[in-house]
Coordinates of C-alpha atoms and ligand atoms in Angstrom, one line a residue:
M1395 CA 130.0 120.7 108.1
G1396 CA 127.9 118.8 110.6
L1397 CA 127.8 115.0 110.7
E1398 CA 124.8 112.7 111.3
V1399 CA 126.0 109.4 112.6
H1400 CA 123.7 106.3 112.8
A1401 CA 125.1 103.8 115.2
Q1402 CA 123.5 100.4 115.8
L1403 CA 122.9 99.5 119.4
L1404 CA 124.3 96.2 120.4
T1405 CA 121.1 94.5 121.5
R1406 CA 120.2 90.9 120.8
T1407 CA 116.8 91.8 119.6
K1408 CA 115.2 94.6 117.6
L1409 CA 113.9 97.9 118.9
F1410 CA 110.1 97.1 119.0
C1411 CA 109.9 93.3 118.7
G1412 CA 111.7 90.1 119.8
C1413 CA 113.3 89.3 116.4
E1414 CA 117.0 88.8 116.5
T1415 CA 119.3 91.5 115.1
S1416 CA 121.7 89.8 112.7
F1417 CA 124.0 90.2 109.8
G1418 CA 124.6 87.9 106.9
D1419 CA 121.7 85.4 107.6
A1420 CA 119.3 84.2 104.9
P1421 CA 116.9 87.0 103.8
N1422 CA 113.7 87.7 105.8
V1423 CA 114.2 85.0 108.5
H1424 CA 114.3 87.5 111.4
T1425 CA 110.9 89.0 110.9
C1426 CA 107.5 89.0 112.6
P1427 CA 104.2 90.9 112.3
V1428 CA 105.6 93.9 114.1
C1429 CA 108.7 94.5 111.9
L1430 CA 106.8 93.4 108.8
G1431 CA 104.3 96.2 109.6
L1432 CA 101.3 93.9 109.5
P1433 CA 98.0 95.5 110.5
G1434 CA 97.1 95.2 114.1
A1435 CA 100.7 94.4 115.3
L1436 CA 101.9 96.7 118.1
P1437 CA 105.4 97.7 118.9
V1438 CA 106.9 97.2 122.4
L1439 CA 110.0 99.2 123.3
N1440 CA 113.2 97.2 124.0
E1441 CA 114.5 98.3 127.4
G1442 CA 118.1 97.1 126.6
A1443 CA 118.2 99.5 123.6
V1444 CA 117.1 102.4 125.8
R1445 CA 119.9 101.5 128.4
L1446 CA 122.5 101.6 125.6
A1447 CA 121.2 104.8 124.1
V1448 CA 121.2 106.6 127.4
T1449 CA 124.7 105.3 128.2
A1450 CA 125.9 106.7 124.8
A1451 CA 124.3 110.1 125.4
L1452 CA 125.8 110.3 128.9
A1453 CA 129.3 109.4 127.5
L1454 CA 128.9 112.3 125.1
G1455 CA 128.0 114.7 127.7
C1456 CA 124.3 115.1 126.7
T1457 CA 121.5 116.2 128.9
I1458 CA 118.9 113.4 129.2
A1459 CA 115.2 114.3 128.8
H1460 CA 113.2 112.5 131.5
R1461 CA 110.3 112.4 129.1
S1462 CA 110.6 111.8 125.4
V1463 CA 108.3 110.8 122.5
F1464 CA 108.5 108.5 119.5
A1465 CA 107.3 109.9 116.3
R1466 CA 106.4 108.6 112.9
K1467 CA 108.5 109.7 110.0
N1468 CA 106.4 109.1 107.0
Y1469 CA 107.8 108.2 103.6
F1470 CA 107.3 105.5 101.1
Y1471 CA 110.1 103.1 100.2
P1472 CA 110.0 99.4 99.6
D1473 CA 112.4 98.6 102.5
L1474 CA 110.1 100.4 104.9
P1475 CA 107.1 98.0 105.3
K1476 CA 104.9 100.3 107.6
G1477 CA 105.2 103.3 105.3
Y1478 CA 106.8 105.2 108.2
Q1479 CA 109.9 104.9 110.3
I1480 CA 109.6 105.1 114.1
S1481 CA 112.0 107.8 115.2
Q1482 CA 112.1 110.7 117.6
Y1483 CA 111.5 114.3 116.3
E1484 CA 110.4 117.2 118.5
E1485 CA 111.2 115.5 121.8
P1486 CA 114.3 113.3 121.6
F1487 CA 115.6 111.6 124.7
S1488 CA 118.9 113.7 124.8
K1489 CA 120.4 117.0 123.7
S1490 CA 123.4 119.3 123.9
G1491 CA 126.5 117.1 124.1
S1492 CA 130.0 117.5 122.8
L1493 CA 133.1 115.7 121.6
A1494 CA 136.6 117.0 121.8
I1495 CA 138.9 116.4 118.8
D1496 CA 142.6 117.1 118.2
V1497 CA 143.6 118.1 114.7
A1498 CA 147.1 119.3 113.8
G1499 CA 147.9 119.8 117.5
Q1500 CA 144.8 121.9 118.1
R1501 CA 142.0 120.9 120.4
R1502 CA 138.5 121.7 119.3
V1503 CA 135.2 120.9 120.9
A1504 CA 132.5 119.8 118.4
R1505 CA 129.0 120.3 119.7
I1506 CA 126.4 117.5 119.5
Q1507 CA 122.9 118.9 119.0
R1508 CA 120.9 115.9 119.9
I1509 CA 120.8 112.1 120.0
H1510 CA 117.6 110.2 119.3
M1511 CA 116.5 106.6 119.0
E1512 CA 115.0 105.2 115.9
E1513 CA 114.6 101.9 114.0
D1514 CA 116.6 100.9 110.9
A1515 CA 114.9 100.2 107.6
G1516 CA 115.4 96.9 105.6
K1517 CA 117.6 96.6 102.6
N1518 CA 116.6 96.7 98.9
I1519 CA 118.7 94.5 96.7
H1520 CA 118.6 95.5 93.0
H1521 CA 119.2 93.0 90.2
A1522 CA 119.3 93.7 86.5
S1523 CA 115.5 93.5 85.8
F1524 CA 114.0 93.3 89.3
S1525 CA 114.5 94.2 92.9
V1526 CA 113.9 92.3 96.1
V1527 CA 113.8 93.3 99.7
D1528 CA 115.4 91.8 102.9
L1529 CA 113.7 92.9 106.1
N1530 CA 116.1 91.3 108.5
R1531 CA 117.5 94.7 109.4
A1532 CA 114.1 96.4 109.6
G1533 CA 113.5 97.4 113.2
T1534 CA 117.2 97.2 114.3
P1535 CA 117.8 99.8 117.1
L1536 CA 119.8 102.8 116.1
I1537 CA 120.8 106.0 117.7
E1538 CA 121.3 109.0 115.5
I1539 CA 123.9 111.4 116.7
V1540 CA 123.3 114.8 115.1
G1541 CA 126.3 117.1 115.2
E1542 CA 126.2 120.9 115.0
P1543 CA 128.0 122.4 112.0
D1544 CA 131.2 122.9 113.9
L1545 CA 133.6 121.0 111.7
R1546 CA 135.7 122.9 109.3
S1547 CA 137.5 120.4 107.1
G1548 CA 137.5 116.8 105.9
A1549 CA 140.3 116.0 108.4
E1550 CA 138.3 117.3 111.3
A1551 CA 135.3 115.3 110.2
A1552 CA 137.3 112.1 110.0
E1553 CA 138.8 112.8 113.5
Y1554 CA 135.4 113.4 114.9
L1555 CA 134.2 110.1 113.5
R1556 CA 137.2 108.2 114.9
R1557 CA 136.7 109.6 118.3
L1558 CA 133.0 109.0 118.3
R1559 CA 133.4 105.4 117.2
E1560 CA 136.1 104.9 119.9
V1561 CA 133.7 106.2 122.6
L1562 CA 130.8 104.0 121.5
M1563 CA 133.0 100.9 121.3
A1564 CA 134.6 101.6 124.7
I1565 CA 131.2 101.6 126.4
G1566 CA 130.0 98.5 124.5
V1567 CA 127.2 100.3 122.8
N1568 CA 128.3 99.8 119.2
D1569 CA 130.8 97.5 117.4
G1570 CA 132.2 100.2 115.2
N1571 CA 131.8 98.0 112.1
L1572 CA 131.7 100.3 109.1
E1573 CA 131.7 97.5 106.5
Q1574 CA 128.5 95.9 108.0
G1575 CA 126.9 99.3 108.3
S1576 CA 126.6 99.3 112.1
F1577 CA 128.3 102.7 112.1
R1578 CA 127.2 105.0 109.3
C1579 CA 127.7 108.6 108.5
D1580 CA 126.0 111.3 106.5
A1581 CA 127.8 114.7 106.2
N1582 CA 126.0 118.0 105.7
V1583 CA 128.3 120.3 103.9
S1584 CA 127.9 124.0 103.1
V1585 CA 130.2 126.9 102.5
R1586 CA 130.1 130.6 103.4
K1587 CA 132.2 133.6 102.6
V1588 CA 134.7 134.7 105.3
G1589 CA 132.9 137.1 107.6
D1590 CA 129.4 135.9 106.6
E1591 CA 127.2 134.7 109.4
K1592 CA 124.9 132.5 107.4
L1593 CA 125.9 129.2 105.9
G1594 CA 125.1 128.6 102.2
V1595 CA 122.7 125.9 100.9
R1596 CA 123.9 122.5 102.1
A1597 CA 124.4 119.2 100.4
E1598 CA 124.0 116.0 102.4
L1599 CA 126.6 113.4 101.5
K1600 CA 125.1 110.0 102.1
N1601 CA 126.4 106.6 103.1
I1602 CA 130.1 106.9 102.8
N1603 CA 131.6 103.8 104.4
S1604 CA 135.2 104.7 105.3
F1605 CA 136.7 107.5 107.3
R1606 CA 139.2 108.2 104.5
F1607 CA 136.4 108.5 101.9
V1608 CA 134.4 110.8 104.2
E1609 CA 137.5 113.1 104.5
E1610 CA 138.0 113.0 100.7
A1611 CA 134.3 113.4 99.8
I1612 CA 133.9 116.5 102.1
D1613 CA 137.0 118.3 100.7
I1614 CA 135.9 117.6 97.2
E1615 CA 132.3 118.7 97.9
V1616 CA 133.6 121.9 99.5
R1617 CA 135.6 122.7 96.4
R1618 CA 132.6 122.0 94.1
Q1619 CA 130.4 124.3 96.1
I1620 CA 133.0 127.1 96.2
A1621 CA 133.4 126.8 92.4
L1622 CA 129.6 127.1 91.9
Y1623 CA 129.4 130.2 94.1
E1624 CA 132.3 131.8 92.4
S1625 CA 130.8 131.2 89.0
G1626 CA 127.6 132.8 90.2
Q1627 CA 125.5 129.6 90.1
R1628 CA 122.7 128.9 92.5
F1629 CA 121.9 125.4 93.7
S1630 CA 119.2 123.7 95.7
Q1631 CA 119.5 121.5 98.8
Q1632 CA 120.6 118.1 97.6
T1633 CA 121.4 114.6 98.7
R1634 CA 124.6 113.5 97.0
G1635 CA 126.7 110.3 96.8
Y1636 CA 130.5 109.9 96.5
N1637 CA 132.3 108.1 93.7
A1638 CA 135.7 107.2 95.2
D1639 CA 137.1 106.0 91.9
K1640 CA 136.2 109.2 90.0
K1641 CA 136.9 111.3 93.1
E1642 CA 133.6 113.3 92.7
T1643 CA 130.3 113.7 94.4
Y1644 CA 127.1 113.1 92.4
L1645 CA 123.4 114.0 92.7
L1646 CA 121.2 111.3 94.3
R1647 CA 118.1 113.4 94.7
E1648 CA 116.8 116.9 95.5
K1649 CA 116.4 116.9 99.3
E1650 CA 113.0 117.1 100.9
G1651 CA 112.5 119.4 103.9
D1652 CA 111.2 117.9 107.2
A1653 CA 107.7 119.0 106.2
G1654 CA 107.6 116.2 103.6
Y1655 CA 107.9 113.6 106.4
R1656 CA 104.7 114.7 108.1
Y1657 CA 106.1 113.8 111.6
F1658 CA 103.5 113.1 114.3
P1659 CA 103.7 111.3 117.7
D1660 CA 103.3 107.5 117.3
P1661 CA 100.0 106.7 119.0
D1662 CA 101.0 103.0 119.4
L1663 CA 103.8 103.9 121.8
P1664 CA 103.6 105.5 125.3
E1665 CA 106.0 108.3 126.2
V1666 CA 109.5 107.2 127.2
S1667 CA 110.0 108.0 130.9
L1668 CA 113.6 108.0 132.1
P1669 CA 113.5 108.8 135.9
P1670 CA 116.5 110.7 137.3
A1671 CA 117.5 107.7 139.5
Y1672 CA 117.6 105.4 136.4
V1673 CA 119.8 107.9 134.5
E1674 CA 122.2 108.3 137.5
T1675 CA 122.5 104.5 137.9
L1676 CA 123.7 104.3 134.3
R1677 CA 126.0 107.3 134.8
D1678 CA 127.6 105.5 137.8
R1679 CA 128.1 102.3 135.8
M1680 CA 129.9 104.2 133.0
P1681 CA 133.2 102.5 132.2
E1682 CA 136.4 104.6 131.9
L1683 CA 136.2 106.5 128.6
P1684 CA 139.2 106.4 126.1
E1685 CA 140.2 110.0 126.7
A1686 CA 140.4 109.6 130.5
R1687 CA 142.2 106.3 130.0
R1688 CA 144.8 108.0 127.8
A1689 CA 145.3 110.7 130.4
R1690 CA 145.8 108.1 133.1
Y1691 CA 148.3 106.1 131.0
I1692 CA 150.3 109.3 130.4
E1693 CA 150.1 110.9 133.8
E1694 CA 150.0 107.9 136.2
L1695 CA 152.0 105.3 134.2
G1696 CA 154.4 107.6 132.4
L1697 CA 153.5 106.4 128.8
S1698 CA 154.1 108.6 125.8
A1699 CA 151.1 110.1 124.1
Y1700 CA 151.7 107.8 121.1
A1701 CA 151.9 104.6 123.3
A1702 CA 148.7 105.7 125.1
G1703 CA 147.0 106.2 121.8
V1704 CA 148.0 102.7 120.5
L1705 CA 147.0 101.0 123.7
T1706 CA 143.6 102.6 123.8
S1707 CA 142.8 102.0 120.1
H1708 CA 140.5 99.1 121.0
P1709 CA 138.7 98.3 124.2
K1710 CA 140.1 94.7 124.3
I1711 CA 143.6 96.0 124.0
S1712 CA 143.3 98.5 126.8
A1713 CA 141.7 95.8 128.9
F1714 CA 144.6 93.6 128.2
F1715 CA 147.1 96.3 129.1
D1716 CA 145.3 97.1 132.3
A1717 CA 145.3 93.4 133.3
C1718 CA 149.1 93.3 132.7
I1719 CA 149.6 96.4 134.9
A1720 CA 147.4 94.9 137.7
L1721 CA 149.4 91.7 137.6
A1722 CA 152.7 93.5 137.6
R1723 CA 151.6 95.4 140.7
Q1724 CA 150.9 92.2 142.6
A1725 CA 154.6 91.3 142.5
P1726 CA 156.9 92.5 145.3
A1727 CA 158.1 96.1 144.5
E1728 CA 161.7 95.1 143.5
Q1729 CA 160.4 92.5 141.0
G1730 CA 157.5 94.5 139.7
V1731 CA 157.7 95.1 135.9
D1732 CA 157.5 98.8 135.0
A1733 CA 154.4 99.9 133.1
V1734 CA 156.5 101.6 130.4
K1735 CA 158.4 98.3 129.7
I1736 CA 155.0 96.5 129.4
A1737 CA 153.7 99.2 127.1
N1738 CA 156.8 99.1 124.9
F1739 CA 156.7 95.4 124.5
A1740 CA 152.9 95.3 124.1
Q1741 CA 153.0 98.1 121.5
T1742 CA 155.6 96.5 119.3
E1743 CA 155.6 92.7 119.7
V1744 CA 152.1 92.0 120.9
M1745 CA 150.2 94.5 118.7
S1746 CA 151.8 93.2 115.5
G1747 CA 149.8 89.9 116.1
V1748 CA 146.5 91.4 117.3
Q1749 CA 143.5 91.1 115.0
T1750 CA 140.3 92.9 115.7
T1751 CA 136.7 92.4 114.4
G1752 CA 134.2 94.8 115.8
L1753 CA 134.3 94.6 119.6
D1754 CA 136.3 91.3 119.5
A1755 CA 140.1 91.1 119.4
S1756 CA 142.4 88.1 119.3
I1757 CA 145.5 88.8 121.3
P1758 CA 148.3 86.3 120.9
V1759 CA 149.2 86.0 124.7
R1760 CA 147.5 86.3 128.1
P1761 CA 148.6 89.0 130.5
E1762 CA 150.1 86.3 132.8
Q1763 CA 152.5 85.2 130.0
L1764 CA 153.6 88.7 129.0
V1765 CA 154.2 89.8 132.6
E1766 CA 156.2 86.7 133.4
L1767 CA 158.3 87.2 130.3
L1768 CA 159.1 90.8 131.2
A1769 CA 159.8 89.8 134.8
L1770 CA 162.5 87.3 133.5
V1771 CA 164.1 90.3 131.7
Q1772 CA 163.9 92.4 134.8
K1773 CA 165.6 89.8 136.9
G1774 CA 168.3 89.4 134.3
T1775 CA 167.5 85.8 133.6
I1776 CA 167.1 86.6 129.9
S1777 CA 168.2 89.5 127.7
G1778 CA 165.8 91.8 125.9
K1779 CA 166.7 90.2 122.7
Q1780 CA 166.0 86.7 124.1
A1781 CA 162.7 88.0 125.3
K1782 CA 161.6 88.5 121.7
E1783 CA 162.7 84.9 120.9
V1784 CA 160.8 83.5 123.8
Y1785 CA 157.8 85.6 122.9
A1786 CA 157.7 84.1 119.4
K1787 CA 157.6 80.7 121.1
I1788 CA 154.8 81.5 123.5
A1789 CA 152.6 83.6 121.2
G1790 CA 149.4 81.7 120.3
T1791 CA 150.2 79.0 122.8
D1792 CA 149.5 78.3 126.5
K1793 CA 153.2 77.9 127.3
M1794 CA 154.7 80.0 130.1
P1795 CA 157.9 81.9 129.4
A1796 CA 159.8 80.5 132.3
D1797 CA 159.2 76.9 131.1
V1798 CA 160.4 77.9 127.6
V1799 CA 163.6 79.5 129.0
L1800 CA 164.2 76.3 131.0
A1801 CA 163.4 73.9 128.1
E1802 CA 165.5 75.8 125.6
G1803 CA 168.4 76.4 128.0
L1804 CA 168.2 80.1 127.5
A1805 CA 169.5 82.4 130.1
V1806 CA 171.7 85.5 130.1
M1807 CA 175.3 84.7 130.3
G1808 CA 176.4 86.6 133.3
D1809 CA 179.6 84.6 133.9
V1810 CA 182.3 87.3 134.1
T1811 CA 185.2 84.8 133.6
E1812 CA 183.7 83.4 130.4
I1813 CA 183.0 86.9 129.1
E1814 CA 186.6 88.0 130.0
R1815 CA 188.0 84.9 128.1
L1816 CA 186.0 85.9 125.0
A1817 CA 187.0 89.5 125.3
R1818 CA 190.7 88.7 125.5
D1819 CA 190.4 86.5 122.4
F1820 CA 188.8 89.3 120.4
I1821 CA 191.3 91.9 121.6
A1822 CA 194.2 89.7 120.7
A1823 CA 192.7 88.9 117.3
N1824 CA 192.0 92.6 116.4
P1825 CA 195.1 94.7 117.1
K1826 CA 194.1 97.4 114.6
Q1827 CA 190.8 98.1 116.3
V1828 CA 192.6 98.0 119.7
A1829 CA 195.1 100.6 118.5
Q1830 CA 192.2 102.8 117.3
Y1831 CA 190.5 102.6 120.6
R1832 CA 193.6 103.5 122.5
S1833 CA 194.2 106.4 120.2
G1834 CA 190.9 107.9 121.4
K1835 CA 188.4 106.4 119.0
T1836 CA 186.4 105.0 121.9
N1837 CA 183.3 104.3 119.8
I1838 CA 185.2 101.3 118.4
L1839 CA 184.0 99.7 121.6
G1840 CA 180.8 98.9 119.9
F1841 CA 182.7 96.7 117.4
F1842 CA 184.0 94.5 120.3
V1843 CA 180.6 94.4 122.1
G1844 CA 179.0 93.3 118.8
Q1845 CA 181.6 90.5 118.4
I1846 CA 180.9 89.1 121.9
M1847 CA 177.1 89.4 121.5
K1848 CA 177.4 87.5 118.2
A1849 CA 179.6 84.8 119.7
T1850 CA 177.2 84.3 122.6
K1851 CA 174.1 84.5 120.3
G1852 CA 172.9 87.6 122.1
S1853 CA 172.8 85.9 125.6
A1854 CA 175.7 87.8 127.2
D1855 CA 174.7 90.5 129.6
P1856 CA 175.5 93.8 127.7
A1857 CA 176.3 95.7 130.9
I1858 CA 179.0 93.1 131.9
V1859 CA 180.4 93.0 128.4
N1860 CA 180.8 96.7 128.4
D1861 CA 182.5 96.8 131.8
V1862 CA 184.9 93.9 131.0
L1863 CA 185.9 95.4 127.6
K1864 CA 186.6 98.8 129.0
K1865 CA 188.7 97.3 131.8
L1866 CA 190.8 95.1 129.5
L1867 CA 191.3 97.8 126.8
A1868 CA 192.4 100.3 129.5
E1869 CA 194.8 97.8 131.1
G1870 CA 196.9 97.6 128.0
A1871 CA 197.0 101.3 127.5
Ligands
ZN1929 ZN1 110.1 91.4 114.4

C-alpha cells in the first residue's frame, strides 16, 4: 500500500487569499471573492504557505524543484465553488523523499514520491431533505504527501503515519489534529501474488480519521481483495470507505482516472520560483527532527530508547525536557542533576499531568521547578519519596520546591543517633525476626528498613538506615 496524506499548513490565512483559516466558526464567515470563486477574482500565492511546504519537503529528504507550476484539477462538486481545485500536477515543487519506520524491531525506509501544494475544498453538510455548504475551509493551504507503494501491512502504514505526523509537528508545519481534519490520510491498497512484479487493481480507502482505524481498514481490505482474487473475481479501481462498527470496507464510487480531471496549468498564477538560496536558508533554519533528538537523548544523555520515545512524543514535551537539561547544566558540576534522573521523573510524574491539543501542551510545572526539586533530592535534603509529595504540591502552581520543603518542615532525617534509637527499639521488639536474620536470612533486613521508614514517614535516609541496621544486628551476633 501507499499512503496519500493531506496535511494542513499552519498559516493564519488561506493559500490564495487573505481570509483566515479557522475551525469551528460560523459557516461562510471566512470567505471572499477569491475563495468563493467569483468571476474576475484572482488568486495570489501565500508566501508563508510556501515556506512551510518547502520546510516539510526538506525535513522529509525531498529534492526541491526550483520551478514548479500550479494546475487546475477540474471536477464538479458543491463544496468546490470554482469548479476546479488549484493543485500541482506535472510539476510539483518537490519529489523523491523518504521516511524511516521501525516495525517489530525492523527498520524500513518508505519512499515518498512527491509532495505538492494544493487548496482544500469546503464542506458539504447533509440534512434529511436538503444539503448546505460551508466554504470557510475552501482555499485552506495543504500539502499532499504521496507515498510510494512500499508499505506491506496495516501496522507499517500506522507507523508511517505516526512518524510523518511527528515530523510535521516538530517543524511547526502542521498541528497533527486528526479530529479536525488537519491531518488526513487516504490509503491505496492492492495485492499481488508472491513473485509477481505487478500489483493488482487498487482500492483507495478514503478519509479514515484515526491511526488505529487505518491499520484495521487496510488489513480488512487486503483480506477482501485476496478473497476476491482467490474466488476468481475481477474488480475495477474503486474508492472505498471504512465502517469501523461493522469492521468492513464499502464502495463509495468507481474511481476516475487522472484523465477525468483534465488538468492544465492555471493561467491565473505565475510559476513558483524557489531560488537555491531561499531553499538553503530554510534548510539552515530546520529545527532538530524527532529522530535526531531521540538519538541524542540516547547517545549523549544516556536515556533508554523508551524514555527517548516518550520525551519526544510532542514538540512541547521535548522542549520542556531540553530546557530542564540546560538548566541542570548551569549548576556547578557536583550539584548538577543527572539527565537520566530528570527523564525518569519527567516521564512518570510530569507526563501523567500533561495534556496536549494539537501543537499546544499544558505541562504542570516549569523547568525551574522540576530541576530545583530534583536538586533537593540530589543534595539529600529530601528523599525520592518526599520529592513526589513536594511535586504534588507544586504541580499547577508557581510555588518553588525549596519553599514547600521549608514551609512543610520536610527534610530527610539524616540524624544517625535518632535512627539508631529507632533501630534499637525495633530490634528489641522483634526478637523472632532478629533470630532469623542472625541465622542467615539476611533479606529480613527489609522488614526492619520498612518499619523505620514507616515510623519516619519516609523521611529517613535509606542509606543510613541500612548501615545502622546492619551494624546493630551484627553487634549482637
Ligand atoms: Zn478568501
